Tab-separated table of C-alpha atoms in Angstrom:
chain	number	residue	atom	x	y	z
I	1	MET	CA	-23.449	-12.475	-12.322
I	2	ASN	CA	-23.992	-15.896	-12.862
I	3	LEU	CA	-22.849	-18.453	-9.981
I	4	PHE	CA	-20.497	-20.003	-12.566
I	5	ASP	CA	-18.635	-16.850	-13.644
I	6	HIS	CA	-14.800	-17.920	-13.876
I	7	ASN	CA	-14.007	-13.855	-14.800
I	8	GLU	CA	-15.025	-12.589	-10.971
I	9	THR	CA	-12.377	-9.877	-10.197
I	10	ILE	CA	-11.849	-8.624	-6.799
I	11	ILE	CA	-9.261	-5.901	-5.419
I	12	VAL	CA	-7.997	-6.825	-2.050
I	13	LEU	CA	-6.359	-3.857	-0.488
I	14	ASP	CA	-4.752	-2.861	2.878
I	15	PHE	CA	-3.685	0.849	4.044
I	16	GLU	CA	-1.473	1.454	6.882
I	17	THR	CA	-1.889	4.761	8.941
I	18	THR	CA	-1.026	6.974	11.303
I	19	GLY	CA	-3.744	6.031	13.390
I	20	MET	CA	-7.287	4.402	14.212
I	21	TYR	CA	-9.222	7.062	13.873
I	22	PRO	CA	-10.023	9.468	10.252
I	23	ASP	CA	-12.761	11.539	11.964
I	24	ARG	CA	-9.852	12.688	14.169
I	25	GLY	CA	-7.438	13.437	11.678
I	26	ASP	CA	-5.392	10.124	11.084
I	27	ARG	CA	-4.315	9.553	7.502
I	28	ALA	CA	-3.324	6.720	5.283
I	29	ILE	CA	0.572	6.884	4.457
I	30	GLU	CA	0.405	3.550	2.511
I	31	ILE	CA	-1.626	1.422	0.553
I	32	GLY	CA	-1.116	-1.865	-1.225
I	33	ALA	CA	-3.406	-3.929	-3.318
I	34	VAL	CA	-3.743	-6.765	-5.626
I	35	LYS	CA	-6.188	-7.729	-8.623
I	36	LEU	CA	-7.465	-11.314	-8.471
I	37	GLY	CA	-8.960	-12.714	-11.563
I	38	ASP	CA	-10.192	-16.492	-10.853
I	39	GLY	CA	-7.709	-16.410	-7.858
I	40	THR	CA	-4.809	-15.402	-10.086
I	41	VAL	CA	-3.530	-12.199	-9.575
I	42	LEU	CA	-3.494	-9.939	-12.145
I	43	ASP	CA	-1.896	-6.439	-11.274
I	44	ARG	CA	-0.272	-4.585	-8.212
I	45	PHE	CA	-0.736	-1.774	-6.159
I	46	GLN	CA	1.130	-0.016	-4.001
I	47	SER	CA	1.818	3.745	-2.470
I	48	LEU	CA	3.452	5.198	0.168
I	49	ILE	CA	1.530	8.428	1.183
I	50	ASN	CA	2.568	11.727	2.743
I	51	PRO	CA	-0.110	12.510	4.913
I	52	GLY	CA	0.899	16.526	5.090
I	53	PHE	CA	2.227	15.925	9.094
I	54	LEU	CA	4.733	13.762	10.756
I	55	ILE	CA	4.033	10.315	12.058
I	56	THR	CA	4.725	9.325	15.827
I	57	ARG	CA	7.350	6.628	16.715
I	58	GLU	CA	4.942	4.200	17.462
I	59	ILE	CA	3.382	3.888	14.171
I	60	GLU	CA	7.221	4.164	12.495
I	61	THR	CA	7.940	1.487	14.992
I	62	ILE	CA	4.824	-1.123	13.816
I	63	THR	CA	5.022	-0.241	10.334
I	64	GLY	CA	8.485	0.547	9.539
I	65	ILE	CA	7.563	3.496	7.406
I	66	SER	CA	9.867	6.786	8.609
I	67	ASN	CA	9.048	10.040	8.344
I	68	THR	CA	11.734	10.543	6.113
I	69	MET	CA	10.131	7.970	3.566
I	70	LEU	CA	7.187	10.025	3.681
I	71	VAL	CA	8.291	13.159	3.150
I	72	GLU	CA	9.463	12.105	-0.368
I	73	ALA	CA	6.000	10.206	-1.187
I	74	PRO	CA	3.806	11.584	-3.145
I	75	PRO	CA	0.248	13.184	-1.686
I	76	ALA	CA	-2.870	11.786	-1.136
I	77	GLU	CA	-4.558	13.934	-3.812
I	78	LEU	CA	-2.306	11.649	-6.537
I	79	VAL	CA	-2.331	8.530	-4.959
I	80	MET	CA	-6.007	8.054	-4.731
I	81	GLU	CA	-6.869	9.341	-7.887
I	82	ASN	CA	-4.561	6.454	-9.247
I	83	PHE	CA	-6.269	4.367	-6.698
I	84	ALA	CA	-9.441	4.848	-7.713
I	85	ARG	CA	-8.588	4.325	-11.388
I	86	PHE	CA	-7.093	1.105	-10.293
I	87	ILE	CA	-10.201	-0.234	-8.090
I	88	SER	CA	-12.815	0.916	-10.720
I	89	SER	CA	-16.338	-0.544	-9.453
I	90	TYR	CA	-14.663	-4.212	-9.025
I	91	PRO	CA	-15.970	-5.463	-4.844
I	92	LEU	CA	-13.514	-4.787	-2.625
I	93	VAL	CA	-12.020	-6.926	0.139
I	94	ALA	CA	-9.923	-6.470	3.314
I	95	HIS	CA	-8.947	-8.204	6.420
I	96	ASN	CA	-10.761	-6.343	9.331
I	97	ALA	CA	-12.385	-4.682	6.679
I	98	SER	CA	-14.413	-1.855	8.300
I	99	PHE	CA	-11.054	-0.091	9.450
I	100	ASP	CA	-9.983	-0.141	5.504
I	101	GLN	CA	-13.347	0.973	4.407
I	102	LYS	CA	-13.323	3.831	6.694
I	103	PHE	CA	-10.024	5.131	5.786
I	104	LEU	CA	-10.886	4.904	2.202
I	105	GLU	CA	-14.288	6.180	2.427
I	106	ALA	CA	-12.216	9.243	4.236
I	107	GLU	CA	-9.478	9.756	1.956
I	108	PHE	CA	-12.327	9.839	-1.223
I	109	SER	CA	-14.398	12.236	0.713
I	110	LEU	CA	-11.289	14.665	0.775
I	111	LEU	CA	-11.199	14.827	-2.816
I	112	GLY	CA	-14.906	15.162	-3.110
I	113	LYS	CA	-14.961	11.287	-4.392
I	114	SER	CA	-18.564	9.605	-2.675
I	115	ARG	CA	-19.492	6.299	-4.021
I	116	PRO	CA	-20.638	3.463	-2.105
I	117	PHE	CA	-18.142	0.253	-1.849
I	118	ASN	CA	-18.530	-2.836	-1.945
I	119	PHE	CA	-16.597	-4.369	0.845
I	120	GLY	CA	-16.239	-8.683	2.064
I	121	CYS	CA	-13.815	-9.273	5.020
I	122	THR	CA	-11.795	-11.684	5.556
I	123	LEU	CA	-11.640	-11.936	9.226
I	124	GLN	CA	-15.298	-12.200	9.299
I	125	ILE	CA	-15.487	-14.464	7.068
I	126	ALA	CA	-12.687	-16.908	8.882
I	127	ARG	CA	-14.931	-16.342	12.050
I	128	ARG	CA	-17.251	-18.282	10.455
I	129	VAL	CA	-15.456	-20.981	8.458
I	130	TYR	CA	-12.669	-21.601	10.533
I	131	PRO	CA	-14.449	-21.663	14.236
I	132	ASP	CA	-11.954	-23.266	16.099
I	133	VAL	CA	-8.545	-20.846	15.712
I	134	ILE	CA	-7.032	-18.820	18.594
I	135	ASN	CA	-7.754	-15.638	16.933
I	136	TYR	CA	-8.473	-13.787	13.856
I	137	LYS	CA	-5.362	-11.538	13.084
I	138	LEU	CA	-4.151	-12.066	9.614
I	139	GLU	CA	-0.831	-13.425	11.070
I	140	THR	CA	-2.271	-15.997	12.722
I	141	LEU	CA	-4.639	-16.985	9.965
I	142	VAL	CA	-1.267	-17.194	7.725
I	143	ARG	CA	-0.020	-19.279	9.869
I	144	TYR	CA	-3.097	-21.389	10.572
I	145	LYS	CA	-3.282	-21.925	6.397
I	146	GLN	CA	0.276	-21.915	5.992
I	147	ILE	CA	0.364	-18.912	3.438
I	148	GLN	CA	3.572	-18.001	2.517
I	149	ASN	CA	4.655	-14.744	4.008
I	150	LYS	CA	4.772	-12.207	1.770
I	151	GLY	CA	7.053	-9.800	3.010
I	152	SER	CA	6.933	-7.825	6.566
I	153	PHE	CA	3.563	-7.931	8.455
I	154	HIS	CA	2.183	-4.412	8.676
I	155	ARG	CA	3.566	-3.084	4.840
I	156	ALA	CA	0.101	-2.436	2.947
I	157	LEU	CA	1.774	-4.432	-0.389
I	158	ALA	CA	2.530	-7.745	1.539
I	159	ASP	CA	-0.668	-7.833	3.928
I	160	ALA	CA	-2.790	-7.354	0.846
I	161	GLU	CA	-0.977	-10.168	-0.879
I	162	MET	CA	-1.558	-12.418	2.215
I	163	THR	CA	-4.901	-11.549	2.690
I	164	ALA	CA	-5.477	-12.349	-1.108
I	165	GLU	CA	-3.867	-15.986	-0.658
I	166	LEU	CA	-6.339	-16.514	2.364
I	167	TRP	CA	-9.130	-15.306	0.312
I	168	ASN	CA	-8.035	-17.995	-2.283
I	169	SER	CA	-7.063	-20.605	0.573
I	170	ILE	CA	-10.923	-20.109	2.321
I	171	VAL	CA	-12.333	-20.321	-1.283
I	172	ALA	CA	-10.424	-23.562	-2.104
I	173	ASP	CA	-12.152	-25.016	1.279
I	174	LEU	CA	-15.352	-24.305	0.567
I	175	LYS	CA	-14.965	-25.835	-2.685
I	176	ALA	CA	-13.888	-29.030	-1.144
I	177	THR	CA	-15.828	-29.450	2.111
I	178	TYR	CA	-19.497	-28.665	0.287
I	179	GLN	CA	-18.630	-29.438	-3.099
I	180	LEU	CA	-19.200	-26.374	-4.709
I	181	ALA	CA	-18.081	-26.050	-8.335
I	182	GLU	CA	-18.141	-21.419	-7.329
I	183	VAL	CA	-17.942	-19.693	-4.338
I	184	PRO	CA	-18.381	-16.054	-5.727
I	185	PHE	CA	-18.096	-13.211	-3.647
I	186	ASP	CA	-21.491	-12.250	-2.803
I	187	LEU	CA	-21.692	-15.723	-1.390
I	188	MET	CA	-18.660	-15.312	0.447
I	189	LYS	CA	-20.048	-11.740	1.880
I	190	LYS	CA	-23.518	-13.448	2.767
I	191	ILE	CA	-21.334	-15.712	4.785
I	192	ALA	CA	-19.570	-13.013	6.715
I	193	ARG	CA	-23.243	-11.407	7.988
I	194	MET	CA	-24.246	-15.019	9.070
I	195	ASN	CA	-24.236	-16.218	12.344
I	196	LYS	CA	-21.579	-19.000	12.131
I	197	ASP	CA	-23.462	-22.111	13.356
I	198	GLU	CA	-25.790	-21.411	10.408
I	199	VAL	CA	-22.790	-21.420	7.952
I	200	PRO	CA	-22.522	-25.505	7.277
I	201	ALA	CA	-25.957	-26.102	6.946
I	202	PHE	CA	-26.556	-22.812	4.568
I	203	LEU	CA	-23.940	-24.348	2.275
I	204	GLU	CA	-24.723	-27.339	2.160
I	205	LYS	CA	-28.104	-26.331	0.908
I	206	THR	CA	-26.472	-23.541	-1.726
I	207	ALA	CA	-24.588	-26.537	-2.896
I	208	ARG	CA	-27.670	-29.041	-3.220
I	209	GLU	CA	-29.303	-25.785	-5.124
I	210	THR	CA	-26.594	-25.379	-7.521
I	211	ARG	CA	-26.285	-28.353	-8.516
I	212	LEU	CA	-30.106	-28.642	-9.364
I	213	ASP	CA	-29.877	-25.321	-11.100
I	214	PRO	CA	-26.248	-24.890	-12.258
I	215	VAL	CA	-27.242	-21.696	-14.406
I	216	GLY	CA	-29.145	-20.125	-11.417
I	217	LYS	CA	-28.037	-16.270	-10.379
I	218	THR	CA	-26.515	-15.403	-7.295
I	219	GLY	CA	-29.376	-12.611	-6.917
I	220	SER	CA	-31.709	-15.980	-5.830
I	221	LEU	CA	-29.371	-17.823	-4.013
I	222	PHE	CA	-27.325	-14.984	-2.155
I	223	GLY	CA	-29.323	-11.585	-2.340
């Protein structure tokens, strides 16, 4: 992909779940996602998911999702089949992506679908770009960046939309600070893996190189 590809598309997603551990039987109860193309929302996906068992009062309180709501929800097999079509082979983004990735992998595995996922994480990127924030919860970063609240936190589509806005905000800040023409997914993913003290020098070097070689490929810079 060319560094200056304006047509880059990503899927920003969020799960609400019955607990923390899919390997111990926890399941997804809601999924929300937005498709971003050049920073613009192109499409949305949202569905409750019947996990096949009753959820706890604690999860009802956290999410606002009740057992009554889930009884009428479609089964995971149907929702995840539809979601697989929605995400296609696009790169994926989530806040605290390791959590959402393990649930996505678990739900796909139950369907017999095994495929690698290319995830970026707004939490890890924010830790490196905004080192002085008190914590890196989505709620905190939404307030810090003055992002419009899209609804209740811990509802999947609202969280996905706010994560998408956070992603766009980080991209805009990096462009302005380092005079980068574009901040592609691969660059964001590389930032997330770096020591935060290394990030400014890396981005300054990247900006210089892209000004000298504007048709260079991301593979040469971000591989």
